[in-house]
PDB file of C-alpha atoms and ligand atoms in Angstrom:
ATOM      1  CA  MET A 940      -9.169  77.244 -40.174  1.00 50.00           C
ATOM      2  CA  GLN A 941     -10.035  76.334 -36.600  1.00 50.00           C
ATOM      3  CA  GLU A 942      -6.864  75.653 -34.827  1.00 53.00           C
ATOM      4  CA  THR A 943      -7.886  76.174 -31.251  1.00 53.00           C
ATOM      5  CA  ARG A 944      -9.947  74.198 -28.660  1.00 56.00           C
ATOM      6  CA  ASP A 945     -12.174  77.031 -27.900  1.00 60.00           C
ATOM      7  CA  LYS A 946     -16.033  76.749 -27.862  1.00 66.00           C
ATOM      8  CA  ASN A 947     -15.520  73.051 -27.646  1.00 77.00           C
ATOM      9  CA  ILE A 948     -15.635  72.671 -31.248  1.00 87.00           C
ATOM     10  CA  ILE A 949     -14.320  69.425 -32.676  1.00 89.00           C
ATOM     11  CA  TYR A 950     -12.488  70.129 -35.848  1.00 94.00           C
ATOM     12  CA  GLY A 951     -10.955  67.342 -38.160  1.00 97.00           C
ATOM     13  CA  LYS A 952     -11.555  63.514 -38.094  1.00 98.00           C
ATOM     14  CA  VAL A 953      -8.559  61.118 -37.663  1.00 98.00           C
ATOM     15  CA  LEU A 954      -8.707  57.337 -37.961  1.00 98.00           C
ATOM     16  CA  THR A 955      -5.836  55.657 -36.352  1.00 98.00           C
ATOM     17  CA  VAL A 956      -5.192  51.979 -37.228  1.00 98.00           C
ATOM     18  CA  ALA A 957      -2.736  50.775 -34.425  1.00 98.00           C
ATOM     19  CA  GLY A 958      -2.118  48.370 -31.458  1.00 98.00           C
ATOM     20  CA  SER A 959      -3.285  48.735 -27.894  1.00 98.00           C
ATOM     21  CA  ASP A 960      -0.970  49.686 -25.046  1.00 98.00           C
ATOM     22  CA  PRO A 961      -3.109  49.004 -21.913  1.00 98.00           C
ATOM     23  CA  SER A 962      -0.694  51.240 -19.928  1.00 98.00           C
ATOM     24  CA  GLY A 963      -2.039  54.140 -21.940  1.00 98.00           C
ATOM     25  CA  GLY A 964       1.346  55.647 -22.954  1.00 98.00           C
ATOM     26  CA  ALA A 965       1.619  54.423 -26.542  1.00 98.00           C
ATOM     27  CA  GLY A 966      -0.307  52.932 -29.414  1.00 98.00           C
ATOM     28  CA  ILE A 967      -4.119  53.493 -29.868  1.00 98.00           C
ATOM     29  CA  GLN A 968      -4.426  55.051 -26.321  1.00 98.00           C
ATOM     30  CA  ALA A 969      -1.653  57.648 -27.031  1.00 98.00           C
ATOM     31  CA  ASP A 970      -3.155  58.392 -30.421  1.00 98.00           C
ATOM     32  CA  ILE A 971      -6.667  59.060 -29.166  1.00 98.00           C
ATOM     33  CA  LYS A 972      -5.170  61.316 -26.402  1.00 98.00           C
ATOM     34  CA  ALA A 973      -3.040  63.183 -28.735  1.00 98.00           C
ATOM     35  CA  ILE A 974      -5.638  63.650 -31.528  1.00 98.00           C
ATOM     36  CA  SER A 975      -8.293  64.658 -28.686  1.00 97.00           C
ATOM     37  CA  ALA A 976      -5.649  67.263 -27.558  1.00 96.00           C
ATOM     38  CA  MET A 977      -5.417  68.853 -31.031  1.00 96.00           C
ATOM     39  CA  GLY A 978      -9.186  69.418 -30.830  1.00 96.00           C
ATOM     40  CA  ALA A 979      -9.948  66.885 -33.519  1.00 97.00           C
ATOM     41  CA  TYR A 980     -12.202  63.748 -33.376  1.00 98.00           C
ATOM     42  CA  ALA A 981     -10.386  60.359 -32.966  1.00 98.00           C
ATOM     43  CA  MET A 982     -11.447  57.095 -34.235  1.00 98.00           C
ATOM     44  CA  ALA A 983      -9.432  53.845 -33.581  1.00 98.00           C
ATOM     45  CA  ALA A 984      -9.385  50.534 -35.464  1.00 98.00           C
ATOM     46  CA  ILE A 985      -7.166  48.058 -33.304  1.00 98.00           C
ATOM     47  CA  THR A 986      -4.807  45.808 -34.987  1.00 98.00           C
ATOM     48  CA  SER A 987      -3.227  43.987 -31.890  1.00 98.00           C
ATOM     49  CA  LEU A 988      -3.360  43.708 -28.253  1.00 98.00           C
ATOM     50  CA  THR A 989      -0.077  44.112 -26.429  1.00 98.00           C
ATOM     51  CA  VAL A 990       0.664  43.260 -22.703  1.00 98.00           C
ATOM     52  CA  GLN A 991       2.870  46.124 -21.621  1.00 97.00           C
ATOM     53  CA  ASN A 992       3.656  48.858 -19.134  1.00 97.00           C
ATOM     54  CA  THR A 993       6.365  51.320 -18.672  1.00 97.00           C
ATOM     55  CA  LEU A 994       8.768  48.440 -18.115  1.00 97.00           C
ATOM     56  CA  GLY A 995       8.331  47.104 -21.584  1.00 96.00           C
ATOM     57  CA  VAL A 996       6.085  44.791 -23.789  1.00 97.00           C
ATOM     58  CA  THR A 997       5.863  41.112 -22.710  1.00 97.00           C
ATOM     59  CA  ARG A 998       3.224  39.877 -25.209  1.00 97.00           C
ATOM     60  CA  ALA A 999       1.490  40.996 -28.462  1.00 97.00           C
ATOM     61  CA  GLU A1000      -1.234  39.213 -30.254  1.00 98.00           C
ATOM     62  CA  PRO A1001      -2.783  40.290 -33.675  1.00 98.00           C
ATOM     63  CA  VAL A1002      -6.455  40.882 -34.343  1.00 98.00           C
ATOM     64  CA  ALA A1003      -7.824  38.964 -37.366  1.00 98.00           C
ATOM     65  CA  ALA A1004      -7.208  41.020 -40.645  1.00 98.00           C
ATOM     66  CA  ASP A1005     -10.709  40.858 -41.692  1.00 98.00           C
ATOM     67  CA  LEU A1006     -11.748  42.165 -38.369  1.00 98.00           C
ATOM     68  CA  VAL A1007      -9.227  45.253 -38.791  1.00 98.00           C
ATOM     69  CA  ARG A1008     -10.578  45.759 -42.313  1.00 98.00           C
ATOM     70  CA  ASP A1009     -14.303  45.912 -41.125  1.00 98.00           C
ATOM     71  CA  GLN A1010     -13.254  48.166 -38.162  1.00 98.00           C
ATOM     72  CA  VAL A1011     -11.735  50.641 -40.618  1.00 98.00           C
ATOM     73  CA  LEU A1012     -14.622  50.231 -43.081  1.00 98.00           C
ATOM     74  CA  ALA A1013     -17.285  50.863 -40.267  1.00 98.00           C
ATOM     75  CA  CYS A1014     -15.550  54.257 -39.593  1.00 98.00           C
ATOM     76  CA  LEU A1015     -14.906  55.303 -43.166  1.00 98.00           C
ATOM     77  CA  ASP A1016     -18.413  54.367 -44.464  1.00 97.00           C
ATOM     78  CA  ASP A1017     -20.268  56.296 -41.803  1.00 98.00           C
ATOM     79  CA  ILE A1018     -18.431  59.050 -40.064  1.00 98.00           C
ATOM     80  CA  GLY A1019     -15.576  59.397 -42.553  1.00 98.00           C
ATOM     81  CA  ALA A1020     -12.054  60.634 -41.871  1.00 98.00           C
ATOM     82  CA  ASP A1021     -10.108  63.593 -43.046  1.00 98.00           C
ATOM     83  CA  THR A1022      -6.740  61.793 -42.366  1.00 98.00           C
ATOM     84  CA  LEU A1023      -5.749  58.204 -41.764  1.00 98.00           C
ATOM     85  CA  LYS A1024      -2.869  57.123 -39.503  1.00 98.00           C
ATOM     86  CA  SER A1025      -1.349  53.865 -38.894  1.00 98.00           C
ATOM     87  CA  GLY A1026       0.999  52.519 -36.188  1.00 98.00           C
ATOM     88  CA  MET A1027       1.657  48.943 -34.995  1.00 98.00           C
ATOM     89  CA  LEU A1028       0.368  46.651 -37.721  1.00 98.00           C
ATOM     90  CA  PHE A1029       1.911  43.408 -36.571  1.00 98.00           C
ATOM     91  CA  ASN A1030       1.758  41.198 -39.667  1.00 98.00           C
ATOM     92  CA  GLU A1031       1.513  41.090 -43.518  1.00 98.00           C
ATOM     93  CA  ALA A1032      -2.326  40.152 -43.506  1.00 98.00           C
ATOM     94  CA  ILE A1033      -3.157  43.402 -41.732  1.00 98.00           C
ATOM     95  CA  ILE A1034      -0.815  45.329 -44.050  1.00 98.00           C
ATOM     96  CA  THR A1035      -2.579  43.980 -47.014  1.00 98.00           C
ATOM     97  CA  VAL A1036      -6.125  44.522 -46.009  1.00 98.00           C
ATOM     98  CA  LEU A1037      -5.151  48.214 -44.992  1.00 98.00           C
ATOM     99  CA  SER A1038      -3.457  48.821 -48.387  1.00 98.00           C
ATOM    100  CA  ASP A1039      -6.631  47.529 -50.155  1.00 98.00           C
ATOM    101  CA  VAL A1040      -8.670  50.105 -48.186  1.00 98.00           C
ATOM    102  CA  ILE A1041      -6.359  52.994 -48.553  1.00 97.00           C
ATOM    103  CA  LYS A1042      -5.988  52.502 -52.432  1.00 96.00           C
ATOM    104  CA  ASN A1043      -9.681  53.444 -52.575  1.00 93.00           C
ATOM    105  CA  CYS A1044      -9.420  56.472 -50.251  1.00 92.00           C
ATOM    106  CA  ASP A1045      -8.396  59.938 -51.126  1.00 92.00           C
ATOM    107  CA  ILE A1046      -7.248  61.379 -47.880  1.00 96.00           C
ATOM    108  CA  PRO A1047      -3.914  62.022 -46.415  1.00 98.00           C
ATOM    109  CA  TYR A1048      -2.280  59.041 -44.897  1.00 98.00           C
ATOM    110  CA  VAL A1049       0.425  59.260 -42.095  1.00 98.00           C
ATOM    111  CA  LEU A1050       2.436  56.022 -41.748  1.00 98.00           C
ATOM    112  CA  ASP A1051       4.452  55.541 -38.529  1.00 98.00           C
ATOM    113  CA  PRO A1052       6.455  52.393 -39.572  1.00 98.00           C
ATOM    114  CA  VAL A1053       6.495  50.902 -35.960  1.00 97.00           C
ATOM    115  CA  MET A1054       8.797  47.885 -35.926  1.00 97.00           C
ATOM    116  CA  VAL A1055      10.293  47.139 -32.482  1.00 95.00           C
ATOM    117  CA  SER A1056       9.476  48.548 -28.972  1.00 93.00           C
ATOM    118  CA  THR A1057      12.083  50.342 -27.068  1.00 89.00           C
ATOM    119  CA  SER A1058      12.207  47.261 -24.923  1.00 88.00           C
ATOM    120  CA  GLY A1059      13.106  45.310 -27.833  1.00 92.00           C
ATOM    121  CA  HIS A1060       9.991  43.372 -28.524  1.00 94.00           C
ATOM    122  CA  ASP A1061       8.709  42.990 -32.197  1.00 95.00           C
ATOM    123  CA  LEU A1062       5.676  45.064 -32.935  1.00 97.00           C
ATOM    124  CA  LEU A1063       5.911  44.176 -36.617  1.00 97.00           C
ATOM    125  CA  GLN A1064       6.878  40.579 -37.582  1.00 96.00           C
ATOM    126  CA  PRO A1065      10.352  41.006 -39.308  1.00 95.00           C
ATOM    127  CA  VAL A1066       9.062  38.971 -42.440  1.00 97.00           C
ATOM    128  CA  ALA A1067       6.306  41.856 -42.875  1.00 97.00           C
ATOM    129  CA  GLN A1068       8.739  44.678 -43.386  1.00 97.00           C
ATOM    130  CA  LYS A1069       8.837  43.992 -47.203  1.00 97.00           C
ATOM    131  CA  ALA A1070       4.986  44.163 -47.412  1.00 98.00           C
ATOM    132  CA  LEU A1071       5.143  47.369 -45.381  1.00 98.00           C
ATOM    133  CA  LYS A1072       7.728  48.740 -47.832  1.00 98.00           C
ATOM    134  CA  GLU A1073       5.920  47.664 -51.123  1.00 98.00           C
ATOM    135  CA  LYS A1074       2.202  47.834 -50.093  1.00 98.00           C
ATOM    136  CA  LEU A1075       1.884  50.821 -47.704  1.00 98.00           C
ATOM    137  CA  ILE A1076       4.929  53.193 -48.238  1.00 98.00           C
ATOM    138  CA  PRO A1077       3.744  54.059 -51.849  1.00 98.00           C
ATOM    139  CA  LEU A1078       0.267  55.112 -50.432  1.00 98.00           C
ATOM    140  CA  ALA A1079       1.660  57.239 -47.592  1.00 98.00           C
ATOM    141  CA  SER A1080       1.588  61.078 -47.737  1.00 98.00           C
ATOM    142  CA  LEU A1081       4.081  60.998 -44.944  1.00 98.00           C
ATOM    143  CA  VAL A1082       6.212  58.311 -43.356  1.00 98.00           C
ATOM    144  CA  THR A1083       7.757  59.038 -39.898  1.00 98.00           C
ATOM    145  CA  PRO A1084      10.565  56.486 -39.232  1.00 98.00           C
ATOM    146  CA  ASN A1085      12.950  56.893 -36.304  1.00 97.00           C
ATOM    147  CA  ILE A1086      16.604  56.208 -37.162  1.00 97.00           C
ATOM    148  CA  PRO A1087      16.438  52.386 -36.475  1.00 96.00           C
ATOM    149  CA  GLU A1088      13.263  52.133 -38.602  1.00 97.00           C
ATOM    150  CA  ALA A1089      14.997  54.255 -41.271  1.00 98.00           C
ATOM    151  CA  MET A1090      17.887  51.987 -41.311  1.00 97.00           C
ATOM    152  CA  ALA A1091      15.592  48.871 -41.799  1.00 97.00           C
ATOM    153  CA  LEU A1092      13.633  50.501 -44.501  1.00 97.00           C
ATOM    154  CA  THR A1093      16.829  51.562 -46.552  1.00 98.00           C
ATOM    155  CA  GLY A1094      19.325  49.123 -45.633  1.00 97.00           C
ATOM    156  CA  MET A1095      21.659  51.899 -44.496  1.00 98.00           C
ATOM    157  CA  THR A1096      24.134  50.790 -41.767  1.00 97.00           C
ATOM    158  CA  ARG A1097      24.691  54.418 -40.311  1.00 96.00           C
ATOM    159  CA  ILE A1098      22.388  57.220 -40.211  1.00 96.00           C
ATOM    160  CA  GLU A1099      23.909  59.880 -37.853  1.00 94.00           C
ATOM    161  CA  THR A1100      24.478  63.144 -39.622  1.00 94.00           C
ATOM    162  CA  VAL A1101      21.918  65.393 -41.271  1.00 95.00           C
ATOM    163  CA  GLU A1102      23.441  64.197 -44.798  1.00 96.00           C
ATOM    164  CA  GLU A1103      22.697  60.642 -43.901  1.00 97.00           C
ATOM    165  CA  MET A1104      19.258  61.418 -42.623  1.00 97.00           C
ATOM    166  CA  GLN A1105      18.673  63.188 -46.072  1.00 97.00           C
ATOM    167  CA  GLU A1106      19.949  60.245 -47.876  1.00 97.00           C
ATOM    168  CA  ALA A1107      17.673  57.896 -46.006  1.00 98.00           C
ATOM    169  CA  GLY A1108      14.732  60.165 -46.674  1.00 98.00           C
ATOM    170  CA  GLU A1109      15.287  60.238 -50.365  1.00 98.00           C
ATOM    171  CA  LYS A1110      15.655  56.420 -50.309  1.00 98.00           C
ATOM    172  CA  ILE A1111      12.282  56.138 -48.714  1.00 98.00           C
ATOM    173  CA  LEU A1112      10.900  58.720 -51.061  1.00 98.00           C
ATOM    174  CA  ALA A1113      12.004  56.453 -53.876  1.00 98.00           C
ATOM    175  CA  LEU A1114       9.757  53.741 -52.452  1.00 98.00           C
ATOM    176  CA  GLY A1115       6.929  56.094 -53.324  1.00 98.00           C
ATOM    177  CA  ALA A1116       6.119  58.011 -50.101  1.00 98.00           C
ATOM    178  CA  GLY A1117       4.855  61.612 -50.529  1.00 98.00           C
ATOM    179  CA  ALA A1118       7.244  62.871 -47.749  1.00 98.00           C
ATOM    180  CA  VAL A1119       9.397  61.488 -45.079  1.00 98.00           C
ATOM    181  CA  LEU A1120      10.148  62.780 -41.611  1.00 98.00           C
ATOM    182  CA  ILE A1121      13.307  61.151 -40.329  1.00 98.00           C
ATOM    183  CA  LYS A1122      13.198  61.566 -36.490  1.00 97.00           C
ATOM    184  CA  GLY A1123      16.592  62.179 -34.830  1.00 93.00           C
ATOM    185  CA  GLY A1124      15.701  61.007 -31.259  1.00 87.00           C
ATOM    186  CA  HIS A1125      18.135  58.067 -31.395  1.00 84.00           C
ATOM    187  CA  ALA A1126      21.050  60.241 -32.562  1.00 83.00           C
ATOM    188  CA  SER A1127      23.328  61.900 -30.068  1.00 82.00           C
ATOM    189  CA  GLY A1128      23.938  65.636 -29.221  1.00 84.00           C
ATOM    190  CA  ASP A1129      22.170  68.253 -27.217  1.00 87.00           C
ATOM    191  CA  THR A1130      20.076  69.393 -30.138  1.00 91.00           C
ATOM    192  CA  LEU A1131      17.468  66.978 -31.428  1.00 93.00           C
ATOM    193  CA  VAL A1132      17.088  67.214 -35.296  1.00 96.00           C
ATOM    194  CA  ASP A1133      14.294  65.855 -37.209  1.00 97.00           C
ATOM    195  CA  LEU A1134      14.462  66.088 -41.058  1.00 98.00           C
ATOM    196  CA  LEU A1135      11.486  66.422 -43.253  1.00 98.00           C
ATOM    197  CA  VAL A1136      12.292  65.433 -46.805  1.00 98.00           C
ATOM    198  CA  PHE A1137       9.889  65.859 -49.718  1.00 96.00           C
ATOM    199  CA  ALA A1138      10.167  65.737 -53.507  1.00 93.00           C
ATOM    200  CA  ASP A1139      11.553  69.254 -54.055  1.00 92.00           C
ATOM    201  CA  GLY A1140      13.343  69.971 -50.852  1.00 94.00           C
ATOM    202  CA  SER A1141      13.813  69.347 -47.313  1.00 97.00           C
ATOM    203  CA  HIS A1142      13.267  71.216 -44.014  1.00 97.00           C
ATOM    204  CA  THR A1143      15.280  70.755 -40.598  1.00 97.00           C
ATOM    205  CA  PHE A1144      13.464  70.981 -37.354  1.00 97.00           C
ATOM    206  CA  GLU A1145      15.542  71.535 -34.303  1.00 96.00           C
ATOM    207  CA  SER A1146      14.769  71.457 -30.563  1.00 93.00           C
ATOM    208  CA  SER A1147      16.715  71.040 -27.306  1.00 93.00           C
ATOM    209  CA  ARG A1148      17.048  67.451 -26.292  1.00 93.00           C
ATOM    210  CA  ILE A1149      15.209  66.663 -23.006  1.00 93.00           C
ATOM    211  CA  ASP A1150      17.189  64.296 -20.699  1.00 92.00           C
ATOM    212  CA  THR A1151      14.398  62.041 -19.410  1.00 93.00           C
ATOM    213  CA  PRO A1152      13.389  58.507 -19.469  1.00 94.00           C
ATOM    214  CA  HIS A1153       9.745  59.419 -19.900  1.00 95.00           C
ATOM    215  CA  THR A1154       9.395  58.989 -23.721  1.00 95.00           C
ATOM    216  CA  HIS A1155       7.191  55.923 -23.972  1.00 96.00           C
ATOM    217  CA  GLY A1156       4.966  56.525 -27.073  1.00 97.00           C
ATOM    218  CA  THR A1157       6.597  59.549 -28.387  1.00 97.00           C
ATOM    219  CA  GLY A1158       6.377  58.318 -31.931  1.00 97.00           C
ATOM    220  CA  CYS A1159       2.706  57.345 -31.749  1.00 98.00           C
ATOM    221  CA  THR A1160       1.959  60.738 -30.279  1.00 98.00           C
ATOM    222  CA  LEU A1161       3.888  62.781 -32.872  1.00 98.00           C
ATOM    223  CA  ALA A1162       2.434  60.972 -35.862  1.00 98.00           C
ATOM    224  CA  SER A1163      -1.043  61.201 -34.423  1.00 98.00           C
ATOM    225  CA  ALA A1164      -0.748  64.991 -33.755  1.00 98.00           C
ATOM    226  CA  ILE A1165       0.512  65.506 -37.284  1.00 98.00           C
ATOM    227  CA  ALA A1166      -2.459  63.518 -38.662  1.00 98.00           C
ATOM    228  CA  ALA A1167      -4.784  65.680 -36.574  1.00 98.00           C
ATOM    229  CA  ARG A1168      -3.281  68.970 -37.873  1.00 98.00           C
ATOM    230  CA  LEU A1169      -3.445  67.686 -41.499  1.00 98.00           C
ATOM    231  CA  ALA A1170      -7.005  66.850 -40.787  1.00 98.00           C
ATOM    232  CA  GLN A1171      -7.479  70.392 -39.858  1.00 97.00           C
ATOM    233  CA  GLY A1172      -6.254  71.631 -43.057  1.00 97.00           C
ATOM    234  CA  MET A1173      -2.767  72.545 -42.082  1.00 97.00           C
ATOM    235  CA  GLU A1174       0.105  72.363 -44.708  1.00 97.00           C
ATOM    236  CA  LEU A1175       2.511  69.535 -43.884  1.00 97.00           C
ATOM    237  CA  GLU A1176       5.530  71.631 -42.647  1.00 97.00           C
ATOM    238  CA  ALA A1177       3.311  73.592 -40.228  1.00 98.00           C
ATOM    239  CA  ALA A1178       1.612  70.396 -39.009  1.00 98.00           C
ATOM    240  CA  VAL A1179       5.024  68.898 -38.261  1.00 98.00           C
ATOM    241  CA  ARG A1180       6.176  72.005 -36.462  1.00 98.00           C
ATOM    242  CA  ARG A1181       3.067  72.382 -34.381  1.00 97.00           C
ATOM    243  CA  ALA A1182       3.093  68.513 -33.560  1.00 98.00           C
ATOM    244  CA  ARG A1183       6.723  68.710 -32.607  1.00 97.00           C
ATOM    245  CA  ASN A1184       5.974  71.540 -30.205  1.00 96.00           C
ATOM    246  CA  TYR A1185       3.275  69.695 -28.551  1.00 97.00           C
ATOM    247  CA  VAL A1186       5.291  66.519 -28.167  1.00 97.00           C
ATOM    248  CA  HIS A1187       8.131  68.589 -26.638  1.00 96.00           C
ATOM    249  CA  GLN A1188       5.842  70.143 -24.139  1.00 97.00           C
ATOM    250  CA  ALA A1189       4.250  66.823 -23.416  1.00 97.00           C
ATOM    251  CA  ILE A1190       7.602  65.318 -22.610  1.00 97.00           C
ATOM    252  CA  LEU A1191       8.657  68.370 -20.531  1.00 96.00           C
ATOM    253  CA  GLU A1192       5.402  67.889 -18.303  1.00 96.00           C
ATOM    254  CA  ALA A1193       5.458  64.177 -18.245  1.00 97.00           C
ATOM    255  CA  PRO A1194       3.803  62.957 -14.959  1.00 97.00           C
ATOM    256  CA  GLY A1195       6.570  60.529 -14.033  1.00 96.00           C
ATOM    257  CA  PHE A1196       4.286  57.546 -13.774  1.00 98.00           C
ATOM    258  CA  GLY A1197       5.661  53.948 -13.597  1.00 97.00           C
ATOM    259  CA  GLY A1198       8.969  52.487 -12.937  1.00 97.00           C
ATOM    260  CA  GLY A1199      10.437  52.590 -16.351  1.00 96.00           C
ATOM    261  CA  HIS A1200       9.933  54.639 -19.480  1.00 96.00           C
ATOM    262  CA  GLY A1201       6.901  56.582 -18.480  1.00 97.00           C
ATOM    263  CA  PRO A1202       4.109  58.229 -20.529  1.00 97.00           C
ATOM    264  CA  LEU A1203       4.094  61.801 -21.834  1.00 98.00           C
ATOM    265  CA  ASN A1204       1.438  64.352 -20.446  1.00 97.00           C
ATOM    266  CA  HIS A1205      -0.987  64.177 -23.592  1.00 97.00           C
ATOM    267  CA  LEU A1206      -3.182  66.972 -22.136  1.00 95.00           C
ATOM    268  CA  VAL A1207      -0.615  69.760 -22.444  1.00 94.00           C
ATOM    269  CA  SER A1208      -1.403  72.691 -24.771  1.00 82.00           C
ATOM    270  CA  GLU A1209       1.241  73.251 -27.370  1.00 76.00           C
ATOM    271  CA  THR A1210       3.326  76.455 -27.084  1.00 67.00           C
ATOM    272  CA  GLY A1211       2.832  77.358 -30.777  1.00 44.00           C
ATOM    273  CA  LYS A1212       6.344  78.594 -30.903  1.00 40.00           C
ATOM    274  CA  GLY A1213       9.058  77.021 -33.056  1.00 35.00           C
TER     275      GLY A1213
HETATM  276  N1  PLP B 785       3.182  49.727 -28.171  1.00 76.14           N
HETATM  277  C1  PLP B 785       2.392  50.037 -29.114  1.00 76.14           C
HETATM  278  C2  PLP B 785       1.092  49.306 -29.287  1.00 76.14           C
HETATM  279  C3  PLP B 785       3.052  50.874 -30.176  1.00 76.14           C
HETATM  280  O1  PLP B 785       2.278  51.209 -31.217  1.00 76.14           O
HETATM  281  C4  PLP B 785       4.390  51.416 -30.041  1.00 76.14           C
HETATM  282  C5  PLP B 785       5.145  52.262 -30.808  1.00 76.14           C
HETATM  283  O2  PLP B 785       4.509  52.726 -31.860  1.00 76.14           O
HETATM  284  C6  PLP B 785       5.081  51.126 -28.891  1.00 76.14           C
HETATM  285  C7  PLP B 785       4.564  50.165 -27.843  1.00 76.14           C
HETATM  286  C8  PLP B 785       6.496  51.529 -28.720  1.00 76.14           C
HETATM  287  O3  PLP B 785       6.630  52.322 -27.535  1.00 76.14           O
HETATM  288  P1  PLP B 785       7.993  52.820 -27.048  1.00 76.14           P
HETATM  289  O4  PLP B 785       7.846  54.192 -27.271  1.00 76.14           O
HETATM  290  O5  PLP B 785       8.030  52.408 -25.703  1.00 76.14           O
HETATM  291  O6  PLP B 785       8.933  52.126 -27.873  1.00 76.14           O
END
């Protein structure tokens, strides 16, 4: 398996279906950078245009659902993809066309259930949460909710402990997902714990929490790095470990741009430790 970026070889093809962040920290822009940093080939079908910067999202408009579908098919029918990743999907119409395409695809699908920006702007219409649960989660190889997203998907009112993360993961597995990575970034404590829950077990990942405002687009970046590693043939647990290491390093070396929650440094190389 080719894991490194030596000899300028591109290995693994990932199609991301997500929203645009013109400031380059999150969404499609983050996805393309993260996938490229893993040495894989990035394709991007855009679901929505947002107006945002490090201070927050001020506007979001969807792309017509049939235009999203045609972008996806243009990629799959020609270049093809080894993994599909979705982020901001905005509305039910886009969820429906995407589920129709994925049903006919036999490749791993990483679903980042993006709902609300850190600044509080809806990135998925609340009425579309039901469609996300019913139409896309059953098709996903991996779902990557943060704690607020896991609460929305499960109806749980409290997810703080690892036991509660496990319960949330099992509830999302029961919706039909292949595996669930509950991200503990919104929990408290000096150690950041993410829990990977799958049908016959679970795995805990721990890292030291970095005290920084520069975490814009962390979820997009992590899901894209996982998708790239899966595209390169890595097993799920290894893909998550490697992607977490990369994101940790990318936060540590964030450039400090903007007046709010700044972007990561997507160009770092991961440490490979962990
Ligand atoms: N904008 C877009 C287009 C996104 O897809 C996402 C998250 O997935 C965000 C913004 C959220 O960014 P933040 O990390 O600031 O909450």
